[in-house]
JSON list of C-alpha atoms in Angstrom, two decimals:
[
{"chain": "A", "resi": 1, "resn": "MET", "atom": "CA", "xyz": [-9.01, -22.63, 18.95]},
{"chain": "A", "resi": 2, "resn": "SER", "atom": "CA", "xyz": [-12.12, -21.39, 21.09]},
{"chain": "A", "resi": 3, "resn": "ASP", "atom": "CA", "xyz": [-15.47, -20.40, 20.02]},
{"chain": "A", "resi": 4, "resn": "THR", "atom": "CA", "xyz": [-14.89, -16.99, 21.28]},
{"chain": "A", "resi": 5, "resn": "THR", "atom": "CA", "xyz": [-10.94, -15.99, 19.65]},
{"chain": "A", "resi": 6, "resn": "SER", "atom": "CA", "xyz": [-11.17, -15.09, 16.40]},
{"chain": "A", "resi": 7, "resn": "PRO", "atom": "CA", "xyz": [-8.70, -16.15, 13.78]},
{"chain": "A", "resi": 8, "resn": "THR", "atom": "CA", "xyz": [-5.23, -14.02, 13.06]},
{"chain": "A", "resi": 9, "resn": "SER", "atom": "CA", "xyz": [-6.08, -11.47, 9.79]},
{"chain": "A", "resi": 10, "resn": "THR", "atom": "CA", "xyz": [-4.71, -12.95, 6.57]},
{"chain": "A", "resi": 11, "resn": "LYS", "atom": "CA", "xyz": [-3.10, -9.87, 5.47]},
{"chain": "A", "resi": 12, "resn": "PRO", "atom": "CA", "xyz": [0.73, -10.22, 7.17]},
{"chain": "A", "resi": 13, "resn": "TYR", "atom": "CA", "xyz": [-0.09, -14.13, 5.56]},
{"chain": "A", "resi": 14, "resn": "MET", "atom": "CA", "xyz": [-0.95, -12.70, 2.23]},
{"chain": "A", "resi": 15, "resn": "VAL", "atom": "CA", "xyz": [1.82, -10.18, 2.01]},
{"chain": "A", "resi": 16, "resn": "ARG", "atom": "CA", "xyz": [4.26, -11.98, 3.14]},
{"chain": "A", "resi": 17, "resn": "ALA", "atom": "CA", "xyz": [3.88, -14.60, 0.49]},
{"chain": "A", "resi": 18, "resn": "ILE", "atom": "CA", "xyz": [3.41, -12.46, -2.27]},
{"chain": "A", "resi": 19, "resn": "HIS", "atom": "CA", "xyz": [6.63, -10.52, -1.70]},
{"chain": "A", "resi": 20, "resn": "GLU", "atom": "CA", "xyz": [8.26, -14.38, -1.58]},
{"chain": "A", "resi": 21, "resn": "TRP", "atom": "CA", "xyz": [6.16, -15.02, -4.85]},
{"chain": "A", "resi": 22, "resn": "CYS", "atom": "CA", "xyz": [8.03, -11.40, -6.27]},
{"chain": "A", "resi": 23, "resn": "THR", "atom": "CA", "xyz": [11.34, -12.48, -4.95]},
{"chain": "A", "resi": 24, "resn": "ASP", "atom": "CA", "xyz": [11.42, -16.38, -6.75]},
{"chain": "A", "resi": 25, "resn": "ASN", "atom": "CA", "xyz": [9.94, -14.83, -9.76]},
{"chain": "A", "resi": 26, "resn": "GLY", "atom": "CA", "xyz": [12.63, -11.43, -9.98]},
{"chain": "A", "resi": 27, "resn": "LEU", "atom": "CA", "xyz": [10.15, -9.15, -9.58]},
{"chain": "A", "resi": 28, "resn": "THR", "atom": "CA", "xyz": [10.38, -6.28, -7.52]},
{"chain": "A", "resi": 29, "resn": "PRO", "atom": "CA", "xyz": [7.63, -5.94, -4.91]},
{"chain": "A", "resi": 30, "resn": "TYR", "atom": "CA", "xyz": [6.31, -2.47, -3.74]},
{"chain": "A", "resi": 31, "resn": "LEU", "atom": "CA", "xyz": [4.14, -1.78, -1.05]},
{"chain": "A", "resi": 32, "resn": "ALA", "atom": "CA", "xyz": [1.30, 1.25, -1.18]},
{"chain": "A", "resi": 33, "resn": "VAL", "atom": "CA", "xyz": [0.89, 2.53, 2.12]},
{"chain": "A", "resi": 34, "resn": "SER", "atom": "CA", "xyz": [-1.86, 4.63, 3.66]},
{"chain": "A", "resi": 35, "resn": "VAL", "atom": "CA", "xyz": [0.16, 7.02, 5.52]},
{"chain": "A", "resi": 36, "resn": "THR", "atom": "CA", "xyz": [-1.12, 8.04, 9.46]},
{"chain": "A", "resi": 37, "resn": "LYS", "atom": "CA", "xyz": [0.94, 9.39, 12.32]},
{"chain": "A", "resi": 38, "resn": "ASP", "atom": "CA", "xyz": [1.43, 5.55, 13.23]},
{"chain": "A", "resi": 39, "resn": "VAL", "atom": "CA", "xyz": [3.89, 5.76, 10.12]},
{"chain": "A", "resi": 40, "resn": "GLN", "atom": "CA", "xyz": [7.33, 6.64, 9.92]},
{"chain": "A", "resi": 41, "resn": "VAL", "atom": "CA", "xyz": [8.70, 6.99, 6.33]},
{"chain": "A", "resi": 42, "resn": "PRO", "atom": "CA", "xyz": [10.18, 10.11, 4.88]},
{"chain": "A", "resi": 43, "resn": "LYS", "atom": "CA", "xyz": [7.42, 12.47, 4.96]},
{"chain": "A", "resi": 44, "resn": "GLU", "atom": "CA", "xyz": [7.92, 14.57, 1.84]},
{"chain": "A", "resi": 45, "resn": "HIS", "atom": "CA", "xyz": [8.03, 11.67, -0.54]},
{"chain": "A", "resi": 46, "resn": "VAL", "atom": "CA", "xyz": [3.87, 11.18, 0.86]},
{"chain": "A", "resi": 47, "resn": "ARG", "atom": "CA", "xyz": [1.63, 12.03, -2.26]},
{"chain": "A", "resi": 48, "resn": "ASN", "atom": "CA", "xyz": [-2.22, 12.40, -1.04]},
{"chain": "A", "resi": 49, "resn": "GLY", "atom": "CA", "xyz": [-1.24, 10.38, 1.82]},
{"chain": "A", "resi": 50, "resn": "GLU", "atom": "CA", "xyz": [0.11, 7.64, 0.40]},
{"chain": "A", "resi": 51, "resn": "ILE", "atom": "CA", "xyz": [3.58, 5.93, -0.76]},
{"chain": "A", "resi": 52, "resn": "VAL", "atom": "CA", "xyz": [4.64, 3.78, -2.46]},
{"chain": "A", "resi": 53, "resn": "LEU", "atom": "CA", "xyz": [8.33, 1.54, -0.84]},
{"chain": "A", "resi": 54, "resn": "ASN", "atom": "CA", "xyz": [10.09, -0.82, -2.64]},
{"chain": "A", "resi": 55, "resn": "ILE", "atom": "CA", "xyz": [10.19, -3.98, -0.15]},
{"chain": "A", "resi": 56, "resn": "GLY", "atom": "CA", "xyz": [13.03, -5.68, -2.61]},
{"chain": "A", "resi": 57, "resn": "LEU", "atom": "CA", "xyz": [15.80, -7.54, -0.92]},
{"chain": "A", "resi": 58, "resn": "LEU", "atom": "CA", "xyz": [18.35, -4.93, -3.10]},
{"chain": "A", "resi": 59, "resn": "ALA", "atom": "CA", "xyz": [16.59, -2.40, -2.06]},
{"chain": "A", "resi": 60, "resn": "THR", "atom": "CA", "xyz": [16.22, -3.05, 2.19]},
{"chain": "A", "resi": 61, "resn": "ASP", "atom": "CA", "xyz": [18.07, -3.99, 5.01]},
{"chain": "A", "resi": 62, "resn": "ARG", "atom": "CA", "xyz": [16.42, -5.30, 7.75]},
{"chain": "A", "resi": 63, "resn": "LEU", "atom": "CA", "xyz": [13.36, -6.23, 5.84]},
{"chain": "A", "resi": 64, "resn": "MET", "atom": "CA", "xyz": [10.87, -7.87, 9.10]},
{"chain": "A", "resi": 65, "resn": "LEU", "atom": "CA", "xyz": [7.36, -8.60, 7.67]},
{"chain": "A", "resi": 66, "resn": "LYS", "atom": "CA", "xyz": [5.84, -9.43, 10.89]},
{"chain": "A", "resi": 67, "resn": "ASN", "atom": "CA", "xyz": [2.17, -9.93, 11.66]},
{"chain": "A", "resi": 68, "resn": "ASP", "atom": "CA", "xyz": [1.56, -6.28, 12.91]},
{"chain": "A", "resi": 69, "resn": "SER", "atom": "CA", "xyz": [3.72, -4.46, 11.18]},
{"chain": "A", "resi": 70, "resn": "ILE", "atom": "CA", "xyz": [6.63, -3.83, 8.52]},
{"chain": "A", "resi": 71, "resn": "SER", "atom": "CA", "xyz": [10.08, -2.63, 9.02]},
{"chain": "A", "resi": 72, "resn": "PHE", "atom": "CA", "xyz": [13.06, -1.84, 7.26]},
{"chain": "A", "resi": 73, "resn": "GLN", "atom": "CA", "xyz": [16.13, 0.60, 6.57]},
{"chain": "A", "resi": 74, "resn": "ALA", "atom": "CA", "xyz": [15.90, 2.05, 2.78]},
{"chain": "A", "resi": 75, "resn": "ARG", "atom": "CA", "xyz": [18.32, 5.49, 1.64]},
{"chain": "A", "resi": 76, "resn": "PHE", "atom": "CA", "xyz": [16.00, 8.16, 0.64]},
{"chain": "A", "resi": 77, "resn": "SER", "atom": "CA", "xyz": [18.07, 10.86, -1.11]},
{"chain": "A", "resi": 78, "resn": "GLY", "atom": "CA", "xyz": [20.90, 9.35, -0.34]},
{"chain": "A", "resi": 79, "resn": "ARG", "atom": "CA", "xyz": [20.33, 9.15, 3.29]},
{"chain": "A", "resi": 80, "resn": "VAL", "atom": "CA", "xyz": [19.38, 6.08, 5.76]},
{"chain": "A", "resi": 81, "resn": "GLN", "atom": "CA", "xyz": [16.22, 5.94, 7.30]},
{"chain": "A", "resi": 82, "resn": "GLU", "atom": "CA", "xyz": [14.03, 4.02, 9.41]},
{"chain": "A", "resi": 83, "resn": "ILE", "atom": "CA", "xyz": [10.51, 3.03, 7.91]},
{"chain": "A", "resi": 84, "resn": "TYR", "atom": "CA", "xyz": [7.80, 1.20, 10.06]},
{"chain": "A", "resi": 85, "resn": "VAL", "atom": "CA", "xyz": [4.51, 0.30, 8.92]},
{"chain": "A", "resi": 86, "resn": "PRO", "atom": "CA", "xyz": [1.93, -0.96, 10.82]},
{"chain": "A", "resi": 87, "resn": "MET", "atom": "CA", "xyz": [0.13, -3.58, 8.75]},
{"chain": "A", "resi": 88, "resn": "GLU", "atom": "CA", "xyz": [-3.13, -2.17, 8.82]},
{"chain": "A", "resi": 89, "resn": "GLN", "atom": "CA", "xyz": [-1.92, 0.75, 7.18]},
{"chain": "A", "resi": 90, "resn": "VAL", "atom": "CA", "xyz": [-0.78, -1.37, 4.12]},
{"chain": "A", "resi": 91, "resn": "VAL", "atom": "CA", "xyz": [-2.88, -0.80, 1.60]},
{"chain": "A", "resi": 92, "resn": "ALA", "atom": "CA", "xyz": [-1.39, -2.93, -1.84]},
{"chain": "A", "resi": 93, "resn": "ILE", "atom": "CA", "xyz": [1.46, -5.13, -2.45]},
{"chain": "A", "resi": 94, "resn": "TYR", "atom": "CA", "xyz": [2.38, -5.60, -5.94]},
{"chain": "A", "resi": 95, "resn": "ALA", "atom": "CA", "xyz": [5.30, -6.91, -8.62]},
{"chain": "A", "resi": 96, "resn": "LYS", "atom": "CA", "xyz": [6.20, -3.52, -9.92]},
{"chain": "A", "resi": 97, "resn": "GLU", "atom": "CA", "xyz": [6.67, -5.26, -13.46]},
{"chain": "A", "resi": 98, "resn": "THR", "atom": "CA", "xyz": [3.74, -7.23, -14.30]},
{"chain": "A", "resi": 99, "resn": "GLY", "atom": "CA", "xyz": [1.00, -4.97, -11.55]},
{"chain": "A", "resi": 100, "resn": "ASN", "atom": "CA", "xyz": [0.36, -8.43, -10.26]},
{"chain": "A", "resi": 101, "resn": "GLY", "atom": "CA", "xyz": [-0.57, -8.38, -6.37]},
{"chain": "A", "resi": 102, "resn": "MET", "atom": "CA", "xyz": [-3.14, -7.70, -3.60]},
{"chain": "A", "resi": 103, "resn": "ALA", "atom": "CA", "xyz": [-4.99, -4.90, -3.12]},
{"chain": "A", "resi": 104, "resn": "PHE", "atom": "CA", "xyz": [-6.51, -4.48, 0.82]},
{"chain": "A", "resi": 105, "resn": "ASP", "atom": "CA", "xyz": [-9.27, -2.52, 2.90]},
{"chain": "A", "resi": 106, "resn": "VAL", "atom": "CA", "xyz": [-7.92, 0.04, 5.10]},
{"chain": "A", "resi": 107, "resn": "ASN", "atom": "CA", "xyz": [-9.99, 1.86, 7.90]},
{"chain": "A", "resi": 108, "resn": "LYS", "atom": "CA", "xyz": [-11.37, 5.18, 6.40]},
{"chain": "A", "resi": 109, "resn": "ASP", "atom": "CA", "xyz": [-11.25, 6.50, 9.94]},
{"chain": "A", "resi": 110, "resn": "LEU", "atom": "CA", "xyz": [-7.34, 5.71, 10.18]},
{"chain": "A", "resi": 111, "resn": "ALA", "atom": "CA", "xyz": [-6.82, 6.68, 6.77]},
{"chain": "A", "resi": 112, "resn": "LEU", "atom": "CA", "xyz": [-8.12, 10.24, 6.54]},
{"chain": "A", "resi": 113, "resn": "ALA", "atom": "CA", "xyz": [-6.39, 11.07, 9.89]},
{"chain": "A", "resi": 114, "resn": "HIS", "atom": "CA", "xyz": [-3.30, 12.10, 7.75]},
{"chain": "A", "resi": 115, "resn": "ASP", "atom": "CA", "xyz": [-5.61, 14.76, 5.35]},
{"chain": "A", "resi": 116, "resn": "ASP", "atom": "CA", "xyz": [-4.96, 17.91, 7.34]},
{"chain": "A", "resi": 117, "resn": "ASP", "atom": "CA", "xyz": [-0.88, 16.87, 7.08]},
{"chain": "A", "resi": 118, "resn": "SER", "atom": "CA", "xyz": [-1.15, 16.08, 2.94]},
{"chain": "A", "resi": 119, "resn": "ASN", "atom": "CA", "xyz": [-2.38, 18.38, 1.42]},
{"chain": "A", "resi": 120, "resn": "SER", "atom": "CA", "xyz": [-5.07, 15.53, 0.60]},
{"chain": "A", "resi": 121, "resn": "SER", "atom": "CA", "xyz": [-8.59, 16.21, -1.02]},
{"chain": "A", "resi": 122, "resn": "ASN", "atom": "CA", "xyz": [-11.36, 14.05, -0.32]},
{"chain": "A", "resi": 123, "resn": "ARG", "atom": "CA", "xyz": [-12.27, 13.44, -3.96]},
{"chain": "A", "resi": 124, "resn": "PRO", "atom": "CA", "xyz": [-13.35, 10.55, -5.64]},
{"chain": "A", "resi": 125, "resn": "GLY", "atom": "CA", "xyz": [-9.96, 9.37, -7.95]},
{"chain": "A", "resi": 126, "resn": "PRO", "atom": "CA", "xyz": [-10.67, 7.96, -11.42]},
{"chain": "A", "resi": 127, "resn": "GLY", "atom": "CA", "xyz": [-11.31, 4.65, -9.97]},
{"chain": "A", "resi": 128, "resn": "ASP", "atom": "CA", "xyz": [-13.45, 5.00, -8.00]},
{"chain": "A", "resi": 129, "resn": "ARG", "atom": "CA", "xyz": [-16.52, 3.12, -8.59]},
{"chain": "A", "resi": 130, "resn": "ASN", "atom": "CA", "xyz": [-18.79, 6.76, -7.01]},
{"chain": "A", "resi": 131, "resn": "ASP", "atom": "CA", "xyz": [-16.64, 9.62, -9.01]},
{"chain": "A", "resi": 132, "resn": "PRO", "atom": "CA", "xyz": [-19.47, 12.06, -9.97]},
{"chain": "A", "resi": 133, "resn": "SER", "atom": "CA", "xyz": [-17.29, 12.57, -13.36]},
{"chain": "A", "resi": 134, "resn": "ASP", "atom": "CA", "xyz": [-18.59, 9.48, -14.68]},
{"chain": "A", "resi": 135, "resn": "SER", "atom": "CA", "xyz": [-21.58, 10.05, -16.88]},
{"chain": "A", "resi": 136, "resn": "GLY", "atom": "CA", "xyz": [-22.76, 8.08, -19.53]},
{"chain": "A", "resi": 137, "resn": "ASP", "atom": "CA", "xyz": [-24.75, 5.54, -20.97]},
{"chain": "A", "resi": 138, "resn": "PRO", "atom": "CA", "xyz": [-25.96, 3.22, -17.55]},
{"chain": "A", "resi": 139, "resn": "SER", "atom": "CA", "xyz": [-27.16, -0.01, -19.08]},
{"chain": "A", "resi": 140, "resn": "GLN", "atom": "CA", "xyz": [-23.44, 0.09, -20.62]},
{"chain": "A", "resi": 141, "resn": "PRO", "atom": "CA", "xyz": [-20.21, -0.56, -17.86]},
{"chain": "A", "resi": 142, "resn": "PRO", "atom": "CA", "xyz": [-18.19, 2.40, -17.47]},
{"chain": "A", "resi": 143, "resn": "ASP", "atom": "CA", "xyz": [-14.38, 2.22, -19.57]},
{"chain": "A", "resi": 144, "resn": "PRO", "atom": "CA", "xyz": [-12.15, 0.97, -17.01]},
{"chain": "A", "resi": 145, "resn": "PRO", "atom": "CA", "xyz": [-10.10, 4.39, -15.59]},
{"chain": "A", "resi": 146, "resn": "LYS", "atom": "CA", "xyz": [-6.36, 4.37, -17.83]},
{"chain": "A", "resi": 147, "resn": "PRO", "atom": "CA", "xyz": [-3.47, 4.25, -15.59]},
{"chain": "A", "resi": 148, "resn": "PRO", "atom": "CA", "xyz": [-1.11, 7.14, -14.84]},
{"chain": "A", "resi": 149, "resn": "ALA", "atom": "CA", "xyz": [1.78, 6.14, -17.36]},
{"chain": "A", "resi": 150, "resn": "GLY", "atom": "CA", "xyz": [4.73, 4.91, -15.88]},
{"chain": "A", "resi": 151, "resn": "ARG", "atom": "CA", "xyz": [3.76, 3.18, -12.39]},
{"chain": "A", "resi": 152, "resn": "PRO", "atom": "CA", "xyz": [1.01, 0.36, -12.30]},
{"chain": "A", "resi": 153, "resn": "ARG", "atom": "CA", "xyz": [-2.14, 1.02, -10.22]},
{"chain": "A", "resi": 154, "resn": "LEU", "atom": "CA", "xyz": [-4.25, -1.15, -8.53]},
{"chain": "A", "resi": 155, "resn": "THR", "atom": "CA", "xyz": [-8.25, -1.85, -8.28]},
{"chain": "A", "resi": 156, "resn": "ARG", "atom": "CA", "xyz": [-9.66, -2.53, -5.36]},
{"chain": "A", "resi": 157, "resn": "VAL", "atom": "CA", "xyz": [-12.09, -5.03, -5.49]},
{"chain": "A", "resi": 158, "resn": "LYS", "atom": "CA", "xyz": [-14.81, -5.51, -2.27]}
]
């Protein structure tokens, strides 16, 4: 490899590895995606500019985990839909049952491009470091955010 060429991203390799790990352990791989105009998903299932997709082998048909994108067919509300996710829009992949997985940085310019279409706001969430509602003794570490009931919540670590 020459000095002027940068290596390819590790993200698609990590996505494939965690998908395989979930499958090998009988877990359900979930993919969190930041939705932009380049992402092809059923828009009625998008919440706050993101969608979580079950990419388990039983939930998908023709699953392709390529270096630049993820594509498959899946049923939503009884209808088969073509799903296309550019790899740069993948926010996380994790096991539904345990929450174990990996989160990734997503280009904020790309992620915010969808805000006008999704009724989402730019307010920080409970897991964000700059949450203005976070008040208390600065010498004490903040309490970890409590995840909403029902669905695991990943925290991005930089």
